PDB file of C-alpha atoms and ligand atoms in Angstrom:
ATOM      1  CA  MET A 255     -23.229   4.492 -36.250  1.00  0.00           C
ATOM      2  CA  THR A 256     -20.210   6.598 -35.312  1.00  0.00           C
ATOM      3  CA  GLN A 257     -20.828  10.163 -34.135  1.00  0.00           C
ATOM      4  CA  SER A 258     -18.654  12.921 -32.719  1.00  0.00           C
ATOM      5  CA  ILE A 259     -18.707  15.046 -29.593  1.00  0.00           C
ATOM      6  CA  PRO A 260     -16.404  17.974 -28.866  1.00  0.00           C
ATOM      7  CA  LEU A 261     -13.589  17.669 -26.372  1.00  0.00           C
ATOM      8  CA  PHE A 262     -13.026  20.259 -23.667  1.00  0.00           C
ATOM      9  CA  ASN A 263     -10.088  22.594 -24.392  1.00  0.00           C
ATOM     10  CA  SER A 264      -9.458  21.044 -27.774  1.00  0.00           C
ATOM     11  CA  LYS A 265     -10.510  21.531 -31.377  1.00  0.00           C
ATOM     12  CA  LYS A 266     -10.601  17.762 -31.767  1.00  0.00           C
ATOM     13  CA  GLN A 267     -13.733  15.696 -31.896  1.00  0.00           C
ATOM     14  CA  PHE A 268     -14.229  12.514 -29.947  1.00  0.00           C
ATOM     15  CA  LYS A 269     -15.644   9.921 -32.353  1.00  0.00           C
ATOM     16  CA  ILE A 270     -17.437   7.002 -30.820  1.00  0.00           C
ATOM     17  CA  ALA A 271     -19.989   4.444 -31.897  1.00  0.00           C
ATOM     18  CA  HIS A 272     -23.483   4.200 -30.381  1.00  0.00           C
ATOM     19  CA  LEU A 273     -23.294   7.792 -29.082  1.00  0.00           C
ATOM     20  CA  ALA A 274     -27.032   8.300 -29.490  1.00  0.00           C
ATOM     21  CA  ASP A 275     -27.735   5.380 -27.105  1.00  0.00           C
ATOM     22  CA  LEU A 276     -25.487   6.632 -24.330  1.00  0.00           C
ATOM     23  CA  ASN A 277     -27.472   9.526 -22.830  1.00  0.00           C
ATOM     24  CA  ILE A 278     -24.570  11.940 -22.928  1.00  0.00           C
ATOM     25  CA  ASP A 279     -24.774  15.237 -21.054  1.00  0.00           C
ATOM     26  CA  ASP A 280     -23.411  17.793 -23.559  1.00  0.00           C
ATOM     27  CA  ASN A 281     -23.637  20.612 -21.014  1.00  0.00           C
ATOM     28  CA  SER A 282     -21.858  19.069 -18.042  1.00  0.00           C
ATOM     29  CA  PRO A 283     -20.015  21.648 -15.923  1.00  0.00           C
ATOM     30  CA  PHE A 284     -17.278  18.974 -15.723  1.00  0.00           C
ATOM     31  CA  PRO A 285     -16.962  18.473 -19.490  1.00  0.00           C
ATOM     32  CA  LEU A 286     -15.467  15.654 -21.507  1.00  0.00           C
ATOM     33  CA  LYS A 287     -11.678  15.821 -21.441  1.00  0.00           C
ATOM     34  CA  VAL A 288      -9.535  12.961 -22.730  1.00  0.00           C
ATOM     35  CA  PRO A 289      -5.864  13.039 -23.736  1.00  0.00           C
ATOM     36  CA  ASP A 290      -4.804  11.393 -26.993  1.00  0.00           C
ATOM     37  CA  ASP A 291      -2.708   8.693 -25.298  1.00  0.00           C
ATOM     38  CA  PHE A 292      -5.702   7.520 -23.265  1.00  0.00           C
ATOM     39  CA  MET A 293      -8.003   7.633 -26.280  1.00  0.00           C
ATOM     40  CA  LEU A 294      -5.620   5.386 -28.192  1.00  0.00           C
ATOM     41  CA  GLN A 295      -6.009   2.719 -25.509  1.00  0.00           C
ATOM     42  CA  MET A 296      -9.806   2.589 -25.960  1.00  0.00           C
ATOM     43  CA  ASP A 297     -11.991   0.544 -28.235  1.00  0.00           C
ATOM     44  CA  LEU A 298     -14.255   3.333 -29.477  1.00  0.00           C
ATOM     45  CA  THR A 299     -16.621   0.885 -31.125  1.00  0.00           C
ATOM     46  CA  ASP A 300     -17.501  -0.620 -27.746  1.00  0.00           C
ATOM     47  CA  PRO A 301     -19.833   1.473 -25.563  1.00  0.00           C
ATOM     48  CA  ASN A 302     -18.775  -0.693 -22.613  1.00  0.00           C
ATOM     49  CA  ASP A 303     -15.075  -0.044 -23.036  1.00  0.00           C
ATOM     50  CA  PRO A 304     -13.730   0.320 -19.466  1.00  0.00           C
ATOM     51  CA  LEU A 305     -11.676   3.399 -20.300  1.00  0.00           C
ATOM     52  CA  LEU A 306     -14.459   5.091 -22.222  1.00  0.00           C
ATOM     53  CA  LYS A 307     -16.794   4.628 -19.258  1.00  0.00           C
ATOM     54  CA  GLN A 308     -14.411   6.561 -17.025  1.00  0.00           C
ATOM     55  CA  VAL A 309     -14.632   9.720 -19.146  1.00  0.00           C
ATOM     56  CA  LEU A 310     -18.085   9.991 -20.721  1.00  0.00           C
ATOM     57  CA  PRO A 311     -20.321  12.625 -19.089  1.00  0.00           C
ATOM     58  CA  LEU A 312     -23.739  10.987 -18.724  1.00  0.00           C
ATOM     59  CA  LYS A 313     -27.069  12.548 -17.822  1.00  0.00           C
ATOM     60  CA  ILE A 314     -27.355  10.139 -14.888  1.00  0.00           C
ATOM     61  CA  GLU A 315     -24.668  12.238 -13.133  1.00  0.00           C
ATOM     62  CA  ASN A 316     -27.268  14.974 -12.631  1.00  0.00           C
ATOM     63  CA  GLN A 317     -29.447  12.814 -10.389  1.00  0.00           C
ATOM     64  CA  THR A 318     -29.097  13.648  -6.706  1.00  0.00           C
ATOM     65  CA  ALA A 319     -28.034  10.534  -4.801  1.00  0.00           C
ATOM     66  CA  THR A 320     -28.661  10.120  -1.076  1.00  0.00           C
ATOM     67  CA  GLY A 321     -25.448  10.023   0.950  1.00  0.00           C
ATOM     68  CA  PHE A 322     -23.411  11.655  -1.811  1.00  0.00           C
ATOM     69  CA  SER A 323     -22.021  15.187  -1.459  1.00  0.00           C
ATOM     70  CA  THR A 324     -19.784  17.746  -3.143  1.00  0.00           C
ATOM     71  CA  ASP A 325     -16.970  17.282  -0.563  1.00  0.00           C
ATOM     72  CA  PRO A 326     -17.162  13.600   0.396  1.00  0.00           C
ATOM     73  CA  VAL A 327     -13.811  13.454   2.217  1.00  0.00           C
ATOM     74  CA  HIS A 328     -14.234  16.834   3.958  1.00  0.00           C
ATOM     75  CA  ASP A 329     -11.044  18.292   2.523  1.00  0.00           C
ATOM     76  CA  LEU A 330     -12.290  21.782   3.260  1.00  0.00           C
ATOM     77  CA  ASP A 331     -12.393  21.119   7.031  1.00  0.00           C
ATOM     78  CA  PHE A 332      -8.616  20.611   7.045  1.00  0.00           C
ATOM     79  CA  THR A 333      -7.187  23.588   5.145  1.00  0.00           C
ATOM     80  CA  PRO A 334      -4.966  25.692   7.441  1.00  0.00           C
ATOM     81  CA  SER A 335      -3.928  27.733   4.429  1.00  0.00           C
ATOM     82  CA  PRO A 336      -5.403  27.922   0.902  1.00  0.00           C
ATOM     83  CA  SER A 337      -4.203  24.986  -1.219  1.00  0.00           C
ATOM     84  CA  LEU A 338      -2.933  23.050   1.823  1.00  0.00           C
ATOM     85  CA  ILE A 339      -4.728  20.103   3.430  1.00  0.00           C
ATOM     86  CA  HIS A 340      -3.371  18.923   6.789  1.00  0.00           C
ATOM     87  CA  LYS A 341      -5.423  15.908   7.753  1.00  0.00           C
ATOM     88  CA  TYR A 342      -2.890  13.216   8.585  1.00  0.00           C
ATOM     89  CA  HIS A 343      -0.057  13.177  11.132  1.00  0.00           C
ATOM     90  CA  GLY A 344       3.351  14.107   9.712  1.00  0.00           C
ATOM     91  CA  ARG A 345       2.058  14.715   6.196  1.00  0.00           C
ATOM     92  CA  VAL A 346       0.475  17.598   4.345  1.00  0.00           C
ATOM     93  CA  LEU A 347      -1.151  17.648   0.949  1.00  0.00           C
ATOM     94  CA  LEU A 348      -0.530  20.563  -1.375  1.00  0.00           C
ATOM     95  CA  ILE A 349      -3.035  21.209  -4.150  1.00  0.00           C
ATOM     96  CA  ALA A 350      -0.418  22.008  -6.766  1.00  0.00           C
ATOM     97  CA  SER A 351      -2.665  22.463  -9.772  1.00  0.00           C
ATOM     98  CA  PRO A 352      -6.365  23.008 -10.416  1.00  0.00           C
ATOM     99  CA  LYS A 353      -6.169  21.148 -13.733  1.00  0.00           C
ATOM    100  CA  CYS A 354      -5.885  17.585 -14.965  1.00  0.00           C
ATOM    101  CA  ASP A 355      -5.141  16.086 -18.359  1.00  0.00           C
ATOM    102  CA  ILE A 356      -8.334  14.067 -18.083  1.00  0.00           C
ATOM    103  CA  HIS A 357     -11.718  14.477 -16.407  1.00  0.00           C
ATOM    104  CA  CYS A 358     -12.507  11.257 -14.542  1.00  0.00           C
ATOM    105  CA  ARG A 359     -16.225  11.058 -13.909  1.00  0.00           C
ATOM    106  CA  TYR A 360     -15.770   9.526 -10.422  1.00  0.00           C
ATOM    107  CA  CYS A 361     -13.322  12.240  -9.254  1.00  0.00           C
ATOM    108  CA  PHE A 362     -13.870  13.088  -5.574  1.00  0.00           C
ATOM    109  CA  ARG A 363     -12.574  16.611  -6.200  1.00  0.00           C
ATOM    110  CA  ARG A 364     -14.796  17.330  -9.222  1.00  0.00           C
ATOM    111  CA  HIS A 365     -16.624  20.009  -7.214  1.00  0.00           C
ATOM    112  CA  PHE A 366     -13.553  21.317  -5.360  1.00  0.00           C
ATOM    113  CA  PRO A 367     -13.382  25.150  -5.271  1.00  0.00           C
ATOM    114  CA  TYR A 368     -10.059  25.348  -7.094  1.00  0.00           C
ATOM    115  CA  ALA A 369     -10.474  29.074  -7.729  1.00  0.00           C
ATOM    116  CA  SER A 370      -9.802  29.818  -4.057  1.00  0.00           C
ATOM    117  CA  HIS A 371      -7.053  27.174  -3.769  1.00  0.00           C
ATOM    118  CA  SER A 372      -4.202  25.984  -5.906  1.00  0.00           C
ATOM    119  CA  ASN A 373      -2.882  29.194  -7.150  1.00  0.00           C
ATOM    120  CA  THR A 374       0.848  29.859  -7.269  1.00  0.00           C
ATOM    121  CA  ARG A 375       0.278  32.863  -4.992  1.00  0.00           C
ATOM    122  CA  HIS A 376      -0.948  30.446  -2.290  1.00  0.00           C
ATOM    123  CA  TRP A 377       2.230  28.376  -2.420  1.00  0.00           C
ATOM    124  CA  GLN A 378       4.313  30.812  -0.389  1.00  0.00           C
ATOM    125  CA  LYS A 379       1.872  30.742   2.540  1.00  0.00           C
ATOM    126  CA  ALA A 380       1.621  26.978   2.339  1.00  0.00           C
ATOM    127  CA  LEU A 381       5.413  26.625   2.341  1.00  0.00           C
ATOM    128  CA  GLU A 382       5.664  28.949   5.355  1.00  0.00           C
ATOM    129  CA  TYR A 383       3.154  26.748   7.198  1.00  0.00           C
ATOM    130  CA  ILE A 384       5.212  23.639   6.395  1.00  0.00           C
ATOM    131  CA  GLN A 385       8.443  25.403   7.400  1.00  0.00           C
ATOM    132  CA  GLN A 386       7.002  26.252  10.812  1.00  0.00           C
ATOM    133  CA  ASP A 387       5.857  22.730  11.707  1.00  0.00           C
ATOM    134  CA  ASN A 388       8.757  20.347  12.381  1.00  0.00           C
ATOM    135  CA  SER A 389       6.404  17.385  12.721  1.00  0.00           C
ATOM    136  CA  ILE A 390       5.708  17.458   8.976  1.00  0.00           C
ATOM    137  CA  HIS A 391       8.158  15.153   7.205  1.00  0.00           C
ATOM    138  CA  GLU A 392       6.276  14.365   4.012  1.00  0.00           C
ATOM    139  CA  VAL A 393       4.692  16.638   1.407  1.00  0.00           C
ATOM    140  CA  ILE A 394       2.161  15.148  -0.967  1.00  0.00           C
ATOM    141  CA  LEU A 395       1.561  16.946  -4.237  1.00  0.00           C
ATOM    142  CA  SER A 396      -1.950  16.476  -5.495  1.00  0.00           C
ATOM    143  CA  GLY A 397      -4.541  18.383  -7.448  1.00  0.00           C
ATOM    144  CA  GLY A 398      -6.025  18.476  -9.891  1.00  0.00           C
ATOM    145  CA  ASP A 399      -2.915  16.870 -11.176  1.00  0.00           C
ATOM    146  CA  PRO A 400       0.508  18.232 -10.172  1.00  0.00           C
ATOM    147  CA  MET A 401       2.013  16.886 -13.384  1.00  0.00           C
ATOM    148  CA  SER A 402      -0.333  19.110 -15.394  1.00  0.00           C
ATOM    149  CA  LEU A 403       1.836  22.038 -14.280  1.00  0.00           C
ATOM    150  CA  SER A 404       4.537  23.143 -16.676  1.00  0.00           C
ATOM    151  CA  GLU A 405       7.698  21.152 -15.984  1.00  0.00           C
ATOM    152  CA  GLY A 406       9.538  24.312 -14.884  1.00  0.00           C
ATOM    153  CA  SER A 407       6.808  25.281 -12.395  1.00  0.00           C
ATOM    154  CA  LEU A 408       6.678  21.763 -10.995  1.00  0.00           C
ATOM    155  CA  VAL A 409      10.438  21.583 -10.469  1.00  0.00           C
ATOM    156  CA  ARG A 410      10.586  25.075  -8.914  1.00  0.00           C
ATOM    157  CA  LEU A 411       7.858  24.116  -6.448  1.00  0.00           C
ATOM    158  CA  ILE A 412       9.617  20.860  -5.556  1.00  0.00           C
ATOM    159  CA  GLN A 413      12.924  22.646  -5.026  1.00  0.00           C
ATOM    160  CA  LYS A 414      11.259  25.004  -2.542  1.00  0.00           C
ATOM    161  CA  ILE A 415       9.887  22.010  -0.660  1.00  0.00           C
ATOM    162  CA  GLU A 416      13.283  20.314  -0.714  1.00  0.00           C
ATOM    163  CA  ALA A 417      14.849  23.431   0.829  1.00  0.00           C
ATOM    164  CA  ILE A 418      12.849  22.841   4.033  1.00  0.00           C
ATOM    165  CA  PRO A 419      15.240  20.756   6.159  1.00  0.00           C
ATOM    166  CA  HIS A 420      12.679  18.620   8.032  1.00  0.00           C
ATOM    167  CA  ILE A 421      11.009  17.386   4.837  1.00  0.00           C
ATOM    168  CA  GLN A 422      12.266  13.891   4.082  1.00  0.00           C
ATOM    169  CA  THR A 423       9.788  12.594   1.536  1.00  0.00           C
ATOM    170  CA  LEU A 424       8.062  13.966  -1.515  1.00  0.00           C
ATOM    171  CA  ARG A 425       5.072  12.043  -2.735  1.00  0.00           C
ATOM    172  CA  ILE A 426       3.399  12.889  -6.031  1.00  0.00           C
ATOM    173  CA  HIS A 427      -0.076  11.650  -6.854  1.00  0.00           C
ATOM    174  CA  SER A 428      -0.646  11.876 -10.574  1.00  0.00           C
ATOM    175  CA  ARG A 429      -2.705  10.247 -13.272  1.00  0.00           C
ATOM    176  CA  THR A 430      -0.678  11.946 -16.029  1.00  0.00           C
ATOM    177  CA  PRO A 431       1.948   9.167 -16.398  1.00  0.00           C
ATOM    178  CA  VAL A 432      -0.868   6.686 -17.102  1.00  0.00           C
ATOM    179  CA  VAL A 433      -3.347   8.735 -19.136  1.00  0.00           C
ATOM    180  CA  ALA A 434      -0.941  11.079 -20.924  1.00  0.00           C
ATOM    181  CA  PRO A 435       2.589   9.626 -20.789  1.00  0.00           C
ATOM    182  CA  SER A 436       3.601  11.739 -23.800  1.00  0.00           C
ATOM    183  CA  GLN A 437       2.928  14.874 -21.739  1.00  0.00           C
ATOM    184  CA  ALA A 438       4.548  13.746 -18.476  1.00  0.00           C
ATOM    185  CA  PRO A 439       7.589  15.682 -17.173  1.00  0.00           C
ATOM    186  CA  ILE A 440      10.778  14.001 -18.247  1.00  0.00           C
ATOM    187  CA  THR A 441      13.755  16.330 -18.654  1.00  0.00           C
ATOM    188  CA  GLU A 442      14.182  18.945 -15.863  1.00  0.00           C
ATOM    189  CA  PHE A 443      12.128  16.748 -13.570  1.00  0.00           C
ATOM    190  CA  ILE A 444      14.354  13.677 -14.004  1.00  0.00           C
ATOM    191  CA  THR A 445      17.501  15.790 -13.712  1.00  0.00           C
ATOM    192  CA  TRP A 446      16.189  17.164 -10.410  1.00  0.00           C
ATOM    193  CA  ALA A 447      15.146  13.720  -9.122  1.00  0.00           C
ATOM    194  CA  LYS A 448      18.517  12.080  -9.817  1.00  0.00           C
ATOM    195  CA  GLN A 449      20.353  14.441  -7.498  1.00  0.00           C
ATOM    196  CA  SER A 450      17.649  15.076  -4.898  1.00  0.00           C
ATOM    197  CA  ARG A 451      18.189  14.208  -1.234  1.00  0.00           C
ATOM    198  CA  LEU A 452      14.460  13.458  -0.784  1.00  0.00           C
ATOM    199  CA  ASN A 453      12.796  10.072  -0.674  1.00  0.00           C
ATOM    200  CA  LYS A 454      10.628  10.115  -3.773  1.00  0.00           C
ATOM    201  CA  VAL A 455       7.314   8.325  -4.214  1.00  0.00           C
ATOM    202  CA  LEU A 456       5.118   8.492  -7.286  1.00  0.00           C
ATOM    203  CA  VAL A 457       1.608   7.133  -6.936  1.00  0.00           C
ATOM    204  CA  VAL A 458       0.115   6.588 -10.374  1.00  0.00           C
ATOM    205  CA  HIS A 459      -3.627   6.141 -10.587  1.00  0.00           C
ATOM    206  CA  CYS A 460      -4.456   3.266 -12.897  1.00  0.00           C
ATOM    207  CA  ASN A 461      -7.822   1.518 -12.789  1.00  0.00           C
ATOM    208  CA  HIS A 462      -7.572  -1.029 -15.593  1.00  0.00           C
ATOM    209  CA  ALA A 463      -4.723  -2.885 -17.310  1.00  0.00           C
ATOM    210  CA  ASN A 464      -5.893  -1.510 -20.683  1.00  0.00           C
ATOM    211  CA  GLU A 465      -4.598   1.897 -19.540  1.00  0.00           C
ATOM    212  CA  LEU A 466      -1.026   0.608 -19.646  1.00  0.00           C
ATOM    213  CA  SER A 467       1.064   0.642 -22.808  1.00  0.00           C
ATOM    214  CA  GLU A 468       4.651   0.586 -24.058  1.00  0.00           C
ATOM    215  CA  LYS A 469       4.718   4.346 -23.425  1.00  0.00           C
ATOM    216  CA  THR A 470       3.806   3.946 -19.747  1.00  0.00           C
ATOM    217  CA  ALA A 471       6.347   1.126 -19.353  1.00  0.00           C
ATOM    218  CA  LYS A 472       9.137   3.309 -20.733  1.00  0.00           C
ATOM    219  CA  LEU A 473       8.165   6.297 -18.610  1.00  0.00           C
ATOM    220  CA  PHE A 474       7.910   4.262 -15.397  1.00  0.00           C
ATOM    221  CA  GLN A 475      11.350   2.829 -16.094  1.00  0.00           C
ATOM    222  CA  GLN A 476      12.788   6.347 -16.401  1.00  0.00           C
ATOM    223  CA  TYR A 477      11.158   7.441 -13.140  1.00  0.00           C
ATOM    224  CA  LYS A 478      12.458   4.342 -11.366  1.00  0.00           C
ATOM    225  CA  GLN A 479      15.968   4.967 -12.616  1.00  0.00           C
ATOM    226  CA  ALA A 480      15.665   8.524 -11.280  1.00  0.00           C
ATOM    227  CA  GLY A 481      14.980   7.125  -7.806  1.00  0.00           C
ATOM    228  CA  PHE A 482      11.183   7.068  -7.528  1.00  0.00           C
ATOM    229  CA  HIS A 483       9.310   4.302  -5.728  1.00  0.00           C
ATOM    230  CA  LEU A 484       6.288   3.556  -7.909  1.00  0.00           C
ATOM    231  CA  LEU A 485       2.950   2.639  -6.349  1.00  0.00           C
ATOM    232  CA  ASN A 486      -0.555   2.404  -7.724  1.00  0.00           C
ATOM    233  CA  GLN A 487      -3.849   3.463  -6.292  1.00  0.00           C
ATOM    234  CA  SER A 488      -7.074   2.422  -8.044  1.00  0.00           C
ATOM    235  CA  VAL A 489     -10.706   3.207  -7.459  1.00  0.00           C
ATOM    236  CA  LEU A 490     -13.154   0.306  -7.467  1.00  0.00           C
ATOM    237  CA  LEU A 491     -15.654   1.227 -10.193  1.00  0.00           C
ATOM    238  CA  LYS A 492     -18.809  -0.596 -11.204  1.00  0.00           C
ATOM    239  CA  GLY A 493     -18.687  -1.601 -14.868  1.00  0.00           C
ATOM    240  CA  VAL A 494     -14.991  -0.751 -15.126  1.00  0.00           C
ATOM    241  CA  ASN A 495     -12.949  -3.000 -12.839  1.00  0.00           C
ATOM    242  CA  ASP A 496     -15.385  -4.744 -10.464  1.00  0.00           C
ATOM    243  CA  GLN A 497     -14.454  -8.270 -11.519  1.00  0.00           C
ATOM    244  CA  VAL A 498     -11.796 -10.565 -10.093  1.00  0.00           C
ATOM    245  CA  PRO A 499     -10.014 -11.333 -13.416  1.00  0.00           C
ATOM    246  CA  ILE A 500      -9.801  -7.597 -14.222  1.00  0.00           C
ATOM    247  CA  LEU A 501      -8.296  -6.695 -10.840  1.00  0.00           C
ATOM    248  CA  GLU A 502      -5.978  -9.700 -10.927  1.00  0.00           C
ATOM    249  CA  ASN A 503      -4.791  -8.743 -14.395  1.00  0.00           C
ATOM    250  CA  LEU A 504      -4.288  -5.122 -13.283  1.00  0.00           C
ATOM    251  CA  SER A 505      -1.975  -6.154 -10.435  1.00  0.00           C
ATOM    252  CA  HIS A 506       0.124  -8.354 -12.730  1.00  0.00           C
ATOM    253  CA  ALA A 507       0.265  -5.720 -15.491  1.00  0.00           C
ATOM    254  CA  LEU A 508       1.376  -3.035 -13.041  1.00  0.00           C
ATOM    255  CA  PHE A 509       4.070  -5.263 -11.585  1.00  0.00           C
ATOM    256  CA  ALA A 510       5.329  -6.079 -15.083  1.00  0.00           C
ATOM    257  CA  GLN A 511       5.911  -2.317 -15.494  1.00  0.00           C
ATOM    258  CA  GLY A 512       7.625  -1.932 -12.111  1.00  0.00           C
ATOM    259  CA  VAL A 513       4.650  -0.589 -10.121  1.00  0.00           C
ATOM    260  CA  LEU A 514       3.353  -2.109  -6.877  1.00  0.00           C
ATOM    261  CA  PRO A 515      -0.401  -2.130  -6.234  1.00  0.00           C
ATOM    262  CA  TYR A 516      -0.991  -0.171  -3.042  1.00  0.00           C
ATOM    263  CA  TYR A 517      -4.609   0.833  -2.505  1.00  0.00           C
ATOM    264  CA  LEU A 518      -7.909  -0.212  -4.016  1.00  0.00           C
ATOM    265  CA  ASN A 519     -10.192   2.602  -2.867  1.00  0.00           C
ATOM    266  CA  GLN A 520     -13.870   2.314  -2.327  1.00  0.00           C
ATOM    267  CA  LEU A 521     -15.486   5.147  -4.272  1.00  0.00           C
ATOM    268  CA  ASP A 522     -15.628   8.440  -2.386  1.00  0.00           C
ATOM    269  CA  ARG A 523     -19.297   9.368  -2.474  1.00  0.00           C
ATOM    270  CA  VAL A 524     -19.158  12.488  -4.603  1.00  0.00           C
ATOM    271  CA  GLN A 525     -22.315  13.808  -6.270  1.00  0.00           C
ATOM    272  CA  GLY A 526     -22.487  12.581  -9.863  1.00  0.00           C
ATOM    273  CA  SER A 527     -20.670   9.295  -9.332  1.00  0.00           C
ATOM    274  CA  ALA A 528     -23.298   7.080  -7.674  1.00  0.00           C
ATOM    275  CA  HIS A 529     -23.646   4.856 -10.762  1.00  0.00           C
ATOM    276  CA  PHE A 530     -20.014   3.735 -10.240  1.00  0.00           C
ATOM    277  CA  GLU A 531     -20.503   2.580  -6.654  1.00  0.00           C
ATOM    278  CA  VAL A 532     -19.825  -1.058  -5.733  1.00  0.00           C
ATOM    279  CA  ASN A 533     -21.461  -1.940  -2.419  1.00  0.00           C
ATOM    280  CA  ASN A 534     -19.233  -2.855   0.527  1.00  0.00           C
ATOM    281  CA  SER A 535     -20.231  -6.498   0.693  1.00  0.00           C
ATOM    282  CA  THR A 536     -19.453  -7.010  -3.024  1.00  0.00           C
ATOM    283  CA  ALA A 537     -16.153  -5.143  -2.588  1.00  0.00           C
ATOM    284  CA  LEU A 538     -15.181  -7.409   0.314  1.00  0.00           C
ATOM    285  CA  SER A 539     -16.092 -10.541  -1.670  1.00  0.00           C
ATOM    286  CA  LEU A 540     -13.938  -9.344  -4.560  1.00  0.00           C
ATOM    287  CA  GLN A 541     -11.039  -8.739  -2.184  1.00  0.00           C
ATOM    288  CA  GLN A 542     -11.438 -12.190  -0.636  1.00  0.00           C
ATOM    289  CA  ALA A 543     -11.415 -13.830  -4.076  1.00  0.00           C
ATOM    290  CA  LEU A 544      -8.355 -11.787  -5.096  1.00  0.00           C
ATOM    291  CA  ARG A 545      -6.546 -12.844  -1.935  1.00  0.00           C
ATOM    292  CA  LYS A 546      -6.735 -16.433  -3.178  1.00  0.00           C
ATOM    293  CA  LYS A 547      -5.311 -15.511  -6.579  1.00  0.00           C
ATOM    294  CA  LEU A 548      -2.503 -13.046  -5.885  1.00  0.00           C
ATOM    295  CA  PRO A 549       0.719 -13.123  -3.879  1.00  0.00           C
ATOM    296  CA  GLY A 550       0.541 -10.751  -0.900  1.00  0.00           C
ATOM    297  CA  TYR A 551       2.773  -8.127  -2.507  1.00  0.00           C
ATOM    298  CA  LEU A 552       0.362  -7.771  -5.436  1.00  0.00           C
ATOM    299  CA  LEU A 553      -2.801  -7.536  -3.333  1.00  0.00           C
ATOM    300  CA  PRO A 554      -3.818  -3.878  -2.879  1.00  0.00           C
ATOM    301  CA  LYS A 555      -5.375  -2.891   0.447  1.00  0.00           C
ATOM    302  CA  LEU A 556      -9.113  -2.315   0.084  1.00  0.00           C
ATOM    303  CA  VAL A 557      -9.614   1.021   1.826  1.00  0.00           C
ATOM    304  CA  THR A 558     -12.154   3.715   2.414  1.00  0.00           C
ATOM    305  CA  ASP A 559     -12.027   7.305   3.640  1.00  0.00           C
ATOM    306  CA  ILE A 560     -14.132   7.895   6.725  1.00  0.00           C
ATOM    307  CA  SER A 561     -14.802  11.490   7.609  1.00  0.00           C
ATOM    308  CA  GLY A 562     -12.937  12.534  10.778  1.00  0.00           C
ATOM    309  CA  VAL A 563     -10.695   9.445  10.857  1.00  0.00           C
ATOM    310  CA  PRO A 564      -7.065  10.567  10.427  1.00  0.00           C
ATOM    311  CA  TYR A 565      -6.001   7.629   8.237  1.00  0.00           C
ATOM    312  CA  LYS A 566      -7.319   5.409   5.464  1.00  0.00           C
ATOM    313  CA  THR A 567      -9.485   2.655   6.915  1.00  0.00           C
ATOM    314  CA  GLU A 568      -9.360  -0.916   5.645  1.00  0.00           C
ATOM    315  CA  LEU A 569     -12.852  -1.926   4.649  1.00  0.00           C
ATOM    316  CA  ASN A 570     -14.469  -4.520   6.910  1.00  0.00           C
ATOM    317  CA  LYS A 571     -17.833  -6.189   7.133  1.00  0.00           C
ATOM    318  CA  ASN A 572     -19.121  -3.792   9.837  1.00  0.00           C
ATOM    319  CA  GLN A 573     -19.013  -0.795   7.456  1.00  0.00           C
TER     320      GLN A 573
HETATM  321  S1  SF4 B  34      -6.849  12.835 -12.652  1.00  0.00           S
HETATM  322 FE1  SF4 B  34      -7.389  12.621 -10.467  1.00  0.00          FE
HETATM  323  S2  SF4 B  34      -7.899  14.692  -9.765  1.00  0.00           S
HETATM  324 FE2  SF4 B  34      -7.948  14.687 -12.038  1.00  0.00          FE
HETATM  325  S3  SF4 B  34     -10.065  14.276 -12.608  1.00  0.00           S
HETATM  326 FE3  SF4 B  34      -9.009  12.310 -12.555  1.00  0.00          FE
HETATM  327  S4  SF4 B  34      -9.349  11.558 -10.473  1.00  0.00           S
HETATM  328 FE4  SF4 B  34      -9.793  13.751 -10.430  1.00  0.00          FE
END
C-alpha cells in the first residue's frame, strides 16, 4: 500500500509503498528532505531502492552505537575562525552554507553546529585568515552544500577568494549537481568560471549510478566547458552500493558523463549512521575485486579519515 510522509521545507508529500513496514522516525531532528530531481530517479515501489535508503529517516538512527560520535572527523578541533577548517597543509575548507538540497542519512556533518559557523558574517574573518597565510593555495568550499547558496552569493564569495593572490585553486564539494541538477548554478557561475584565473575543481558526490540522468550529463558538460575538472567522491554504504557490480557500474557511468572516480570513503562514524557501515575487511575485499574489473583510472581510492592524521588514509588490512 502506498502512503505519504511530509517533506521538510516543502508542502509536498513523499509517497512511497510499504511505508508502514519501514520503521520511519517522523520526528527526526534531521528530517526527510529530498529534491524532486532525486525523487524522480527512485523506484518508490521498492523499499530497497538504493536512493530511497539514503534519505529515509529510520528509528534505528536513534540507537547509540559504540565508537560513533557527533563529530567523527574532529572538524571542531581545527577551526581557527568560525566557518573555517584548517586541517590539511596548503588547503583550507570554508563552510559556505549550513543547508543542503537533500538530507543524506549518513552525513558526517549532520550534527555540526552550523548556527555558530557558516554565516555570511563569518566570511570576512575567514577571508582575512586566508589572506594572511601565504602557504594556503587552495580553498575548498563545503557545507552543508555551497551550491545551496543563491547563485549571486556563491559567485560573490568566490570572487573574494579569487582576489587573494596566493590562492591558485578553488575546489567545490557539492551534491547539488547530482541530486538537484535543475537547481544547480548555471548562469552567473558559468560566466565567472569561464574567465577565472583559478584552477577549478568540482567534486560531485554520487553514490550510485541510478543518481545520474540526462540532466546531470548536460550539467556536467557545461561545467567542463567552463573549465572545471570533475571528480567524484562516494561513501561506501551497506545496502546501497556495497556490491562489486554496483561500484563497477558507478565508475563507468560517471566516466560516461565526464567525471573521474576519485575517492570511495569508508563511512565516517557519525551517530545515527551505524546501520550503513561496511566493515573494513569487506571494504578491502570489494576494492580488491574492483581492481580486477576496472582500469586504474576508474578505480577510486578506498580511504578513511583518521582523527589527527593530516591527510586521507588509504584503507589497509591493519585498520
Ligand atoms: S549533501 Fe553532503 S553535507 Fe549535505 S546532507 Fe548530504 S552528505 Fe551531508
